Short mmCIF file of N, CA and C and ligand atoms in Angstrom, two decimals:
data_model
loop_
_atom_site.label_atom_id
_atom_site.label_comp_id
_atom_site.label_asym_id
_atom_site.label_seq_id
_atom_site.Cartn_x
_atom_site.Cartn_y
_atom_site.Cartn_z
N UNK A 1 20.21 27.93 57.70
CA UNK A 1 19.54 28.78 56.81
C UNK A 1 18.39 27.98 56.60
N UNK A 2 17.39 28.79 56.65
CA UNK A 2 15.83 28.63 56.26
C UNK A 2 15.85 28.04 55.05
N UNK A 3 15.21 26.84 55.07
CA UNK A 3 14.66 26.32 53.77
C UNK A 3 13.63 26.72 52.86
N UNK A 4 12.77 28.09 53.39
CA UNK A 4 11.75 28.23 52.87
C UNK A 4 11.70 29.91 51.92
N UNK A 5 12.81 30.32 52.29
CA UNK A 5 13.45 31.81 51.67
C UNK A 5 14.01 31.70 50.53
N UNK A 6 13.68 32.36 49.54
CA UNK A 6 13.92 32.59 48.24
C UNK A 6 15.24 33.02 48.24
N UNK A 7 16.12 32.52 47.30
CA UNK A 7 17.40 32.95 47.21
C UNK A 7 17.16 34.32 46.67
N UNK A 8 18.19 35.41 47.23
CA UNK A 8 18.12 36.76 46.76
C UNK A 8 18.59 36.91 45.45
N UNK A 9 19.33 36.41 44.63
CA UNK A 9 19.46 36.21 43.24
C UNK A 9 19.76 34.50 42.76
N UNK A 10 19.39 34.51 41.42
CA UNK A 10 19.57 33.35 40.92
C UNK A 10 21.22 32.93 41.15
N UNK A 11 22.02 33.36 41.34
CA UNK A 11 23.51 33.32 41.75
C UNK A 11 23.67 32.48 42.63
N UNK A 12 22.68 32.83 43.76
CA UNK A 12 22.72 32.06 45.29
C UNK A 12 22.66 30.54 45.07
N UNK A 13 21.80 30.07 44.41
CA UNK A 13 21.44 28.73 44.17
C UNK A 13 22.24 27.87 44.18
N UNK A 14 23.61 27.60 43.36
CA UNK A 14 24.65 26.89 43.91
C UNK A 14 25.20 26.57 45.47
N UNK A 15 25.16 27.61 45.86
CA UNK A 15 25.75 27.40 47.51
C UNK A 15 24.27 27.30 48.09
N UNK A 16 23.09 27.53 47.67
CA UNK A 16 22.16 26.93 48.69
C UNK A 16 22.03 25.37 48.50
N UNK A 17 22.35 25.08 47.22
CA UNK A 17 22.06 23.66 46.92
C UNK A 17 23.21 22.96 47.62
N UNK A 18 24.28 23.58 47.58
CA UNK A 18 25.73 23.02 48.50
C UNK A 18 24.98 22.88 49.75
N UNK A 19 24.68 23.95 50.50
CA UNK A 19 24.25 23.87 51.90
C UNK A 19 23.02 23.06 51.82
N UNK A 20 22.27 22.58 51.30
CA UNK A 20 21.04 21.67 51.35
C UNK A 20 21.70 20.06 51.62
N UNK A 21 22.71 19.76 50.65
CA UNK A 21 22.98 18.58 50.56
C UNK A 21 23.99 18.25 51.81
N UNK A 22 24.86 19.21 52.05
CA UNK A 22 26.15 19.15 53.18
C UNK A 22 25.66 18.04 54.25
N UNK A 23 26.41 16.83 54.13
CA UNK A 23 26.21 16.25 55.46
C UNK A 23 25.36 15.11 55.01
N UNK A 24 24.59 14.86 54.30
CA UNK A 24 23.61 13.67 53.85
C UNK A 24 24.34 13.41 52.47
N UNK A 25 24.39 12.13 52.65
CA UNK A 25 24.75 11.06 51.45
C UNK A 25 23.39 10.48 50.90
N UNK A 26 22.62 10.51 51.50
CA UNK A 26 21.23 9.81 50.51
C UNK A 26 20.46 10.34 49.10
N UNK A 27 20.86 9.72 48.30
CA UNK A 27 20.78 10.50 47.15
C UNK A 27 19.38 11.36 46.71
N UNK A 28 18.03 10.22 46.98
CA UNK A 28 16.98 10.36 47.07
C UNK A 28 16.62 11.84 47.92
N UNK A 29 17.32 11.59 49.08
CA UNK A 29 16.73 13.01 50.12
C UNK A 29 17.40 14.10 49.21
N UNK A 30 18.53 13.95 48.77
CA UNK A 30 19.06 15.12 48.01
C UNK A 30 18.70 15.68 46.65
N UNK A 31 18.29 14.84 46.33
CA UNK A 31 17.66 15.20 45.04
C UNK A 31 16.28 15.90 45.20
N UNK A 32 15.61 15.44 46.29
CA UNK A 32 14.39 15.63 46.45
C UNK A 32 14.47 17.20 46.76
N UNK A 33 15.33 17.68 47.93
CA UNK A 33 15.58 18.65 48.49
C UNK A 33 15.84 19.87 47.02
N UNK A 34 16.63 19.59 46.26
CA UNK A 34 17.15 20.38 45.31
C UNK A 34 16.17 20.53 44.08
N UNK A 35 15.45 19.73 43.97
CA UNK A 35 14.30 19.77 42.96
C UNK A 35 13.07 21.13 43.78
N UNK A 36 13.14 20.83 45.12
CA UNK A 36 12.16 21.88 45.80
C UNK A 36 12.50 23.04 45.71
N UNK A 37 14.10 23.35 46.33
CA UNK A 37 14.63 24.19 46.11
C UNK A 37 14.61 25.45 45.11
N UNK A 38 14.74 24.68 43.83
CA UNK A 38 14.83 25.20 42.55
C UNK A 38 13.51 25.33 42.41
N UNK A 39 12.46 24.52 42.28
CA UNK A 39 11.15 24.94 41.86
C UNK A 39 10.44 26.16 42.58
N UNK A 40 10.89 26.28 43.79
CA UNK A 40 10.36 27.61 44.61
C UNK A 40 11.25 28.87 44.22
N UNK A 41 12.38 28.79 43.88
CA UNK A 41 13.09 29.53 43.89
C UNK A 41 12.89 30.70 42.15
N UNK A 42 12.61 29.72 41.61
CA UNK A 42 12.36 30.31 39.96
C UNK A 42 10.65 30.83 39.68
N UNK A 43 10.61 31.76 38.85
CA UNK A 43 9.49 32.00 38.23
C UNK A 43 9.32 31.33 37.00
N UNK A 44 7.80 31.09 36.72
CA UNK A 44 7.53 30.50 35.51
C UNK A 44 8.12 29.20 35.11
N UNK A 45 8.41 28.46 36.28
CA UNK A 45 8.56 27.16 36.01
C UNK A 45 7.43 26.13 36.56
N UNK A 46 6.99 25.14 35.48
CA UNK A 46 5.87 24.11 36.09
C UNK A 46 6.43 22.76 36.30
N UNK A 47 7.61 22.56 36.28
CA UNK A 47 8.27 21.26 36.53
C UNK A 47 9.69 21.42 36.93
N UNK A 48 10.08 20.66 37.64
CA UNK A 48 11.62 20.90 38.21
C UNK A 48 11.75 19.49 38.67
N UNK A 49 12.99 18.51 38.07
CA UNK A 49 13.27 17.30 38.75
C UNK A 49 14.19 16.35 37.93
N UNK A 50 14.44 15.09 38.56
CA UNK A 50 15.29 14.48 37.83
C UNK A 50 14.87 13.27 37.18
N UNK A 51 15.62 12.60 36.22
CA UNK A 51 15.57 11.46 35.60
C UNK A 51 16.69 10.66 35.78
N UNK A 52 16.81 9.24 36.25
CA UNK A 52 18.21 8.74 36.33
C UNK A 52 17.98 7.38 35.72
N UNK A 53 19.28 7.15 35.50
CA UNK A 53 19.52 6.39 34.17
C UNK A 53 19.35 4.68 35.15
N UNK A 54 18.28 4.15 34.00
CA UNK A 54 18.30 2.59 34.45
C UNK A 54 18.92 1.69 33.43
N UNK A 55 20.28 1.17 33.87
CA UNK A 55 20.91 0.95 32.71
C UNK A 55 20.65 -0.38 32.21
N UNK A 56 19.97 -1.03 33.12
CA UNK A 56 19.35 -2.44 32.62
C UNK A 56 18.29 -2.32 31.39
N UNK A 57 17.73 -1.26 31.14
CA UNK A 57 16.79 -1.09 30.49
C UNK A 57 17.19 0.06 29.22
N UNK A 58 18.43 0.60 29.75
CA UNK A 58 18.61 1.60 28.23
C UNK A 58 17.76 2.63 28.50
N UNK A 59 17.21 3.06 29.93
CA UNK A 59 16.14 4.22 29.85
C UNK A 59 16.51 5.31 31.24
N UNK A 60 15.98 6.24 30.88
CA UNK A 60 15.89 7.34 32.11
C UNK A 60 14.31 6.84 32.87
N UNK A 61 14.55 7.12 34.53
CA UNK A 61 13.49 6.52 35.04
C UNK A 61 13.39 7.95 35.90
N UNK A 62 11.91 8.19 35.95
CA UNK A 62 11.44 9.25 37.11
C UNK A 62 11.97 8.94 38.26
N UNK A 63 12.45 10.88 38.57
CA UNK A 63 12.97 10.45 40.00
C UNK A 63 12.16 11.52 40.73
N UNK A 64 13.20 12.07 42.07
CA UNK A 64 12.35 13.17 42.39
C UNK A 64 11.98 14.59 41.89
N UNK A 65 10.81 14.73 42.00
CA UNK A 65 10.46 16.26 41.23
C UNK A 65 9.71 16.99 42.01
N UNK A 66 9.20 18.11 41.44
CA UNK A 66 8.08 18.98 41.87
C UNK A 66 7.36 19.45 40.46
N UNK A 67 5.89 19.36 40.52
CA UNK A 67 5.13 19.61 39.35
C UNK A 67 4.09 18.73 39.17
N UNK A 68 3.55 18.36 38.35
CA UNK A 68 2.24 17.68 38.00
C UNK A 68 3.00 16.31 37.50
N UNK A 69 2.33 14.98 38.08
CA UNK A 69 2.77 13.50 37.62
C UNK A 69 3.57 13.50 36.01
N UNK A 70 4.57 13.21 36.04
CA UNK A 70 5.06 12.95 34.73
C UNK A 70 5.51 11.75 34.05
N UNK A 71 5.98 11.66 32.96
CA UNK A 71 6.16 10.31 31.99
C UNK A 71 7.34 9.46 33.27
N UNK A 72 6.94 8.54 33.29
CA UNK A 72 7.72 7.57 34.16
C UNK A 72 9.21 7.31 33.48
N UNK A 73 9.00 6.67 32.17
CA UNK A 73 10.37 6.16 31.47
C UNK A 73 10.52 6.66 30.25
N UNK A 74 11.67 7.18 29.98
CA UNK A 74 12.28 7.62 28.79
C UNK A 74 13.15 6.68 28.18
N UNK A 75 13.46 6.56 26.73
CA UNK A 75 14.52 5.92 26.29
C UNK A 75 15.47 6.74 25.97
N UNK A 76 16.57 5.83 26.52
CA UNK A 76 17.91 6.65 26.11
C UNK A 76 17.73 7.39 24.77
N UNK A 77 18.24 8.47 24.46
CA UNK A 77 18.46 9.49 23.56
C UNK A 77 17.10 9.91 22.66
N UNK A 78 15.86 9.65 23.52
CA UNK A 78 14.11 10.30 23.23
C UNK A 78 14.12 11.27 23.82
N UNK A 79 13.49 12.16 23.30
CA UNK A 79 12.96 13.35 23.71
C UNK A 79 14.26 14.46 24.14
N UNK A 80 13.88 15.42 24.96
CA UNK A 80 14.68 16.40 25.20
C UNK A 80 15.96 15.77 26.43
N UNK A 81 14.84 15.09 27.21
CA UNK A 81 15.76 14.42 28.38
C UNK A 81 16.68 13.26 27.84
N UNK A 82 16.15 12.61 27.21
CA UNK A 82 17.15 11.51 26.41
C UNK A 82 18.08 11.85 25.23
N UNK A 83 17.96 13.05 24.86
CA UNK A 83 19.08 13.66 24.36
C UNK A 83 20.23 14.00 24.75
N UNK A 84 19.64 14.70 25.87
CA UNK A 84 20.62 15.30 26.74
C UNK A 84 21.55 14.27 27.61
N UNK A 85 20.86 13.36 27.94
CA UNK A 85 21.57 12.08 28.49
C UNK A 85 22.61 11.23 27.33
N UNK A 86 22.03 11.02 26.05
CA UNK A 86 22.46 10.23 25.08
C UNK A 86 24.00 10.96 24.84
N UNK A 87 23.96 12.42 24.64
CA UNK A 87 24.57 13.39 24.12
C UNK A 87 25.56 13.92 25.43
N UNK A 88 25.15 13.89 26.72
CA UNK A 88 26.05 14.40 27.59
C UNK A 88 26.31 16.25 27.40
N UNK A 89 25.24 16.66 26.86
CA UNK A 89 25.22 17.92 26.35
C UNK A 89 23.81 18.83 26.94
N UNK A 90 24.23 19.87 27.48
CA UNK A 90 22.88 20.64 28.19
C UNK A 90 21.79 21.00 26.75
N UNK A 91 20.56 20.82 27.12
CA UNK A 91 19.66 21.03 25.87
C UNK A 91 18.65 22.08 26.44
N UNK A 92 19.19 23.10 25.89
CA UNK A 92 18.46 24.89 26.28
C UNK A 92 17.41 24.75 24.97
N UNK A 93 15.99 24.43 25.07
CA UNK A 93 14.89 24.70 24.11
C UNK A 93 14.06 25.50 24.12
N UNK A 94 14.21 26.62 23.41
CA UNK A 94 13.34 27.61 23.40
C UNK A 94 11.61 27.54 23.10
N UNK A 95 11.43 26.34 22.19
CA UNK A 95 10.20 26.14 21.81
C UNK A 95 9.94 24.66 21.90
N UNK A 96 9.43 24.23 22.82
CA UNK A 96 9.44 22.55 22.53
C UNK A 96 8.73 22.05 21.78
N UNK A 97 8.17 22.61 21.01
CA UNK A 97 7.01 22.27 19.76
C UNK A 97 8.06 21.77 18.66
N UNK A 98 9.40 22.51 18.69
CA UNK A 98 9.79 22.79 17.64
C UNK A 98 10.95 21.93 17.96
N UNK A 99 11.16 21.02 18.70
CA UNK A 99 11.89 19.94 19.09
C UNK A 99 11.57 18.63 18.64
N UNK A 100 12.01 18.17 17.72
CA UNK A 100 11.54 16.83 16.87
C UNK A 100 11.57 15.79 17.95
N UNK A 101 10.54 15.07 18.16
CA UNK A 101 10.78 13.86 19.57
C UNK A 101 10.44 14.34 20.66
N UNK A 102 10.17 15.72 20.98
CA UNK A 102 9.94 16.38 22.08
C UNK A 102 8.38 15.40 23.05
N UNK A 103 9.18 14.74 24.33
CA UNK A 103 7.83 13.93 24.85
C UNK A 103 7.17 15.29 25.78
N UNK A 104 5.74 15.13 25.49
CA UNK A 104 4.94 15.99 26.08
C UNK A 104 4.15 15.68 27.34
N UNK A 105 5.00 15.55 28.36
CA UNK A 105 4.02 15.04 29.87
C UNK A 105 3.15 16.23 30.27
N UNK A 106 3.42 17.40 30.43
CA UNK A 106 2.70 18.33 30.61
C UNK A 106 2.38 19.29 29.50
N UNK A 107 1.06 19.34 28.95
CA UNK A 107 0.69 20.23 27.61
C UNK A 107 1.18 21.60 27.93
N UNK A 108 1.18 21.88 29.37
CA UNK A 108 1.21 23.45 29.35
C UNK A 108 2.83 23.96 29.11
N UNK A 109 3.73 22.76 29.36
CA UNK A 109 4.94 23.04 29.08
C UNK A 109 5.60 23.48 27.39
N UNK A 110 6.09 24.72 27.45
CA UNK A 110 6.48 25.42 26.36
C UNK A 110 7.94 25.50 25.89
N UNK A 111 8.73 25.64 27.07
CA UNK A 111 10.18 25.45 26.87
C UNK A 111 11.00 24.55 28.18
N UNK A 112 11.98 24.44 27.47
CA UNK A 112 12.70 23.29 28.53
C UNK A 112 14.29 23.33 28.47
N UNK A 113 14.64 23.33 29.71
CA UNK A 113 16.31 22.99 30.10
C UNK A 113 16.70 21.58 30.54
N UNK A 114 17.32 21.09 29.99
CA UNK A 114 17.99 19.69 30.79
C UNK A 114 19.49 19.90 30.71
N UNK A 115 19.89 19.10 31.99
CA UNK A 115 21.22 19.31 32.26
C UNK A 115 21.68 18.06 32.42
N UNK A 116 22.59 17.39 32.08
CA UNK A 116 23.05 15.79 32.13
C UNK A 116 23.80 16.04 33.81
N UNK A 117 23.38 14.99 34.44
CA UNK A 117 24.18 14.78 35.71
C UNK A 117 25.09 13.69 35.43
N UNK A 118 26.23 14.06 35.85
CA UNK A 118 27.41 13.16 35.68
C UNK A 118 28.00 12.72 37.21
N UNK A 119 28.57 11.48 36.89
CA UNK A 119 29.24 10.72 37.80
C UNK A 119 31.05 10.42 37.31
N UNK A 120 31.71 11.11 37.96
CA UNK A 120 33.13 10.59 36.97
C UNK A 120 33.06 10.83 35.53
N UNK A 121 32.14 11.91 35.31
CA UNK A 121 32.28 11.88 33.52
C UNK A 121 31.21 11.02 32.88
N UNK A 122 30.46 10.12 33.68
CA UNK A 122 29.65 9.21 32.82
C UNK A 122 28.08 9.87 33.22
N UNK A 123 27.26 9.89 32.30
CA UNK A 123 25.82 10.47 32.84
C UNK A 123 25.06 9.37 33.42
N UNK A 124 24.78 9.88 34.61
CA UNK A 124 24.03 9.06 35.82
C UNK A 124 22.36 9.29 36.14
N UNK A 125 21.85 10.40 35.01
CA UNK A 125 20.83 10.97 35.18
C UNK A 125 20.47 12.50 34.25
N UNK A 126 19.86 13.05 34.42
CA UNK A 126 19.00 14.32 34.09
C UNK A 126 18.49 15.25 35.03
N UNK A 127 18.96 16.58 34.87
CA UNK A 127 18.10 17.65 35.73
C UNK A 127 17.45 18.28 34.79
N UNK A 128 15.94 18.25 34.90
CA UNK A 128 14.91 18.60 33.87
C UNK A 128 14.01 19.71 34.59
N UNK A 129 14.32 21.03 33.63
CA UNK A 129 13.31 22.13 34.00
C UNK A 129 12.65 22.77 33.06
N UNK A 130 11.17 22.55 33.26
CA UNK A 130 9.99 23.14 32.30
C UNK A 130 9.62 24.41 32.72
N UNK A 131 8.91 24.91 31.39
CA UNK A 131 8.25 26.28 31.65
C UNK A 131 7.17 26.49 30.83
N UNK A 132 6.23 26.99 31.41
CA UNK A 132 4.82 27.45 30.25
C UNK A 132 5.42 28.37 29.35
N UNK A 133 6.04 29.19 29.59
CA UNK A 133 6.83 30.51 29.01
C UNK A 133 7.89 29.88 27.74
N UNK A 134 7.33 30.23 26.63
CA UNK A 134 8.39 30.02 25.33
C UNK A 134 9.53 30.87 25.75
N UNK A 135 11.18 30.30 25.48
CA UNK A 135 11.97 31.18 25.60
C UNK A 135 12.30 31.37 27.19
N UNK A 136 11.52 30.44 28.05
CA UNK A 136 12.48 31.10 29.61
C UNK A 136 13.64 30.75 30.01
N UNK A 137 14.21 30.24 29.63
CA UNK A 137 15.41 30.01 29.86
C UNK A 137 16.58 30.42 29.11
N UNK A 138 17.42 31.25 30.16
CA UNK A 138 18.36 32.05 29.19
C UNK A 138 20.10 31.29 29.45
N UNK A 139 21.05 31.37 28.95
CA UNK A 139 22.29 31.11 28.78
C UNK A 139 22.96 31.07 30.33
N UNK A 140 22.63 32.38 31.13
CA UNK A 140 22.93 32.50 32.58
C UNK A 140 22.00 31.59 33.36
N UNK A 141 20.80 31.44 32.60
CA UNK A 141 20.10 29.99 33.70
C UNK A 141 20.84 28.80 33.48
N UNK A 142 21.03 28.59 32.37
CA UNK A 142 21.96 27.22 31.82
C UNK A 142 22.95 27.43 32.75
N UNK A 143 23.91 28.09 32.65
CA UNK A 143 25.01 28.16 33.76
C UNK A 143 25.07 27.97 35.24
N UNK A 144 23.95 28.49 35.85
CA UNK A 144 23.49 28.65 37.09
C UNK A 144 23.22 27.42 37.37
N UNK A 145 22.48 26.54 36.72
CA UNK A 145 21.74 25.49 37.03
C UNK A 145 22.43 24.22 36.40
N UNK A 146 23.56 24.34 35.94
CA UNK A 146 24.70 23.29 35.81
C UNK A 146 25.29 23.39 37.00
N UNK A 147 25.81 24.46 37.52
CA UNK A 147 26.39 24.77 38.80
C UNK A 147 25.59 23.80 40.01
N UNK A 148 24.51 24.14 39.98
CA UNK A 148 23.26 23.33 41.08
C UNK A 148 23.41 21.85 40.84
N UNK A 149 23.44 21.61 39.27
CA UNK A 149 23.82 20.06 39.00
C UNK A 149 25.05 19.47 39.54
N UNK A 150 25.98 20.18 39.53
CA UNK A 150 27.49 20.07 39.92
C UNK A 150 27.37 19.83 41.33
N UNK A 151 26.79 20.19 42.03
CA UNK A 151 26.70 19.92 43.48
C UNK A 151 26.45 18.51 43.49
N UNK A 152 25.36 18.21 42.64
CA UNK A 152 25.14 16.69 42.76
C UNK A 152 26.22 15.60 42.09
N UNK A 153 26.69 16.29 41.36
CA UNK A 153 27.98 15.03 40.87
C UNK A 153 28.69 14.49 41.37
N UNK A 154 29.10 15.37 42.50
CA UNK A 154 29.93 14.77 43.14
C UNK A 154 29.50 14.03 44.24
N UNK A 155 27.84 13.90 44.58
CA UNK A 155 27.39 13.12 45.60
C UNK A 155 26.33 12.40 45.33
N UNK A 156 26.63 11.18 44.28
CA UNK A 156 25.69 10.52 43.52
C UNK A 156 25.71 9.22 44.69
N UNK A 157 25.94 8.92 45.89
CA UNK A 157 26.33 7.80 46.76
C UNK A 157 24.87 6.80 46.46
N UNK A 158 25.31 5.68 46.29
CA UNK A 158 23.79 4.97 46.26
C UNK A 158 22.99 5.06 47.37
N UNK A 159 21.69 4.87 47.10
CA UNK A 159 20.65 4.81 47.98
C UNK A 159 20.58 3.80 49.08
N1 LIG B 1 9.77 17.01 27.99
C1 LIG B 1 10.49 16.28 28.51
C2 LIG B 1 10.26 14.63 29.17
C3 LIG B 1 10.22 15.15 30.82
S1 LIG B 1 8.67 15.92 31.17
O1 LIG B 1 9.26 17.27 30.74
C4 LIG B 1 8.79 16.02 32.93
C5 LIG B 1 11.48 14.96 26.80
O2 LIG B 1 11.10 15.65 26.07
O3 LIG B 1 12.47 14.64 27.31
#
């Protein structure tokens, strides 16, 4: 497959993600490629990437991403990402300004979708997408991007 071709539809993303990670066990490489795939496939996103669990400090720490430089550490339970990590539930936020505790890394971000990344049921990080458009992420987007994250769930080998 070509890594530069835009998927013909959103629904193609999980299969494209699967193809990208097939045969590679390095977590950083896989997360970096998935961030790039999704960032370039979606319209109206300004940040797509990962935060990973730092168990020693009870925090999330910045992982591979596409977009502007971002906040490096997020306390477990804080902000949209920390909430997704602490609850293991997808956070689909239409207006980040209305989310108490939202952490504004890029002031352009207006809506956000965060999907917990699981390893055998334990949260090991989050997949975070930001948009400058309020209400950018639909339920369908959340379903498809959760399927992309699920591709990684079984591929969390240590680096
Ligand atoms: N807005 C996030 C922080 C991460 S950035 O969006 C890249 C939050 O509230 O957790």
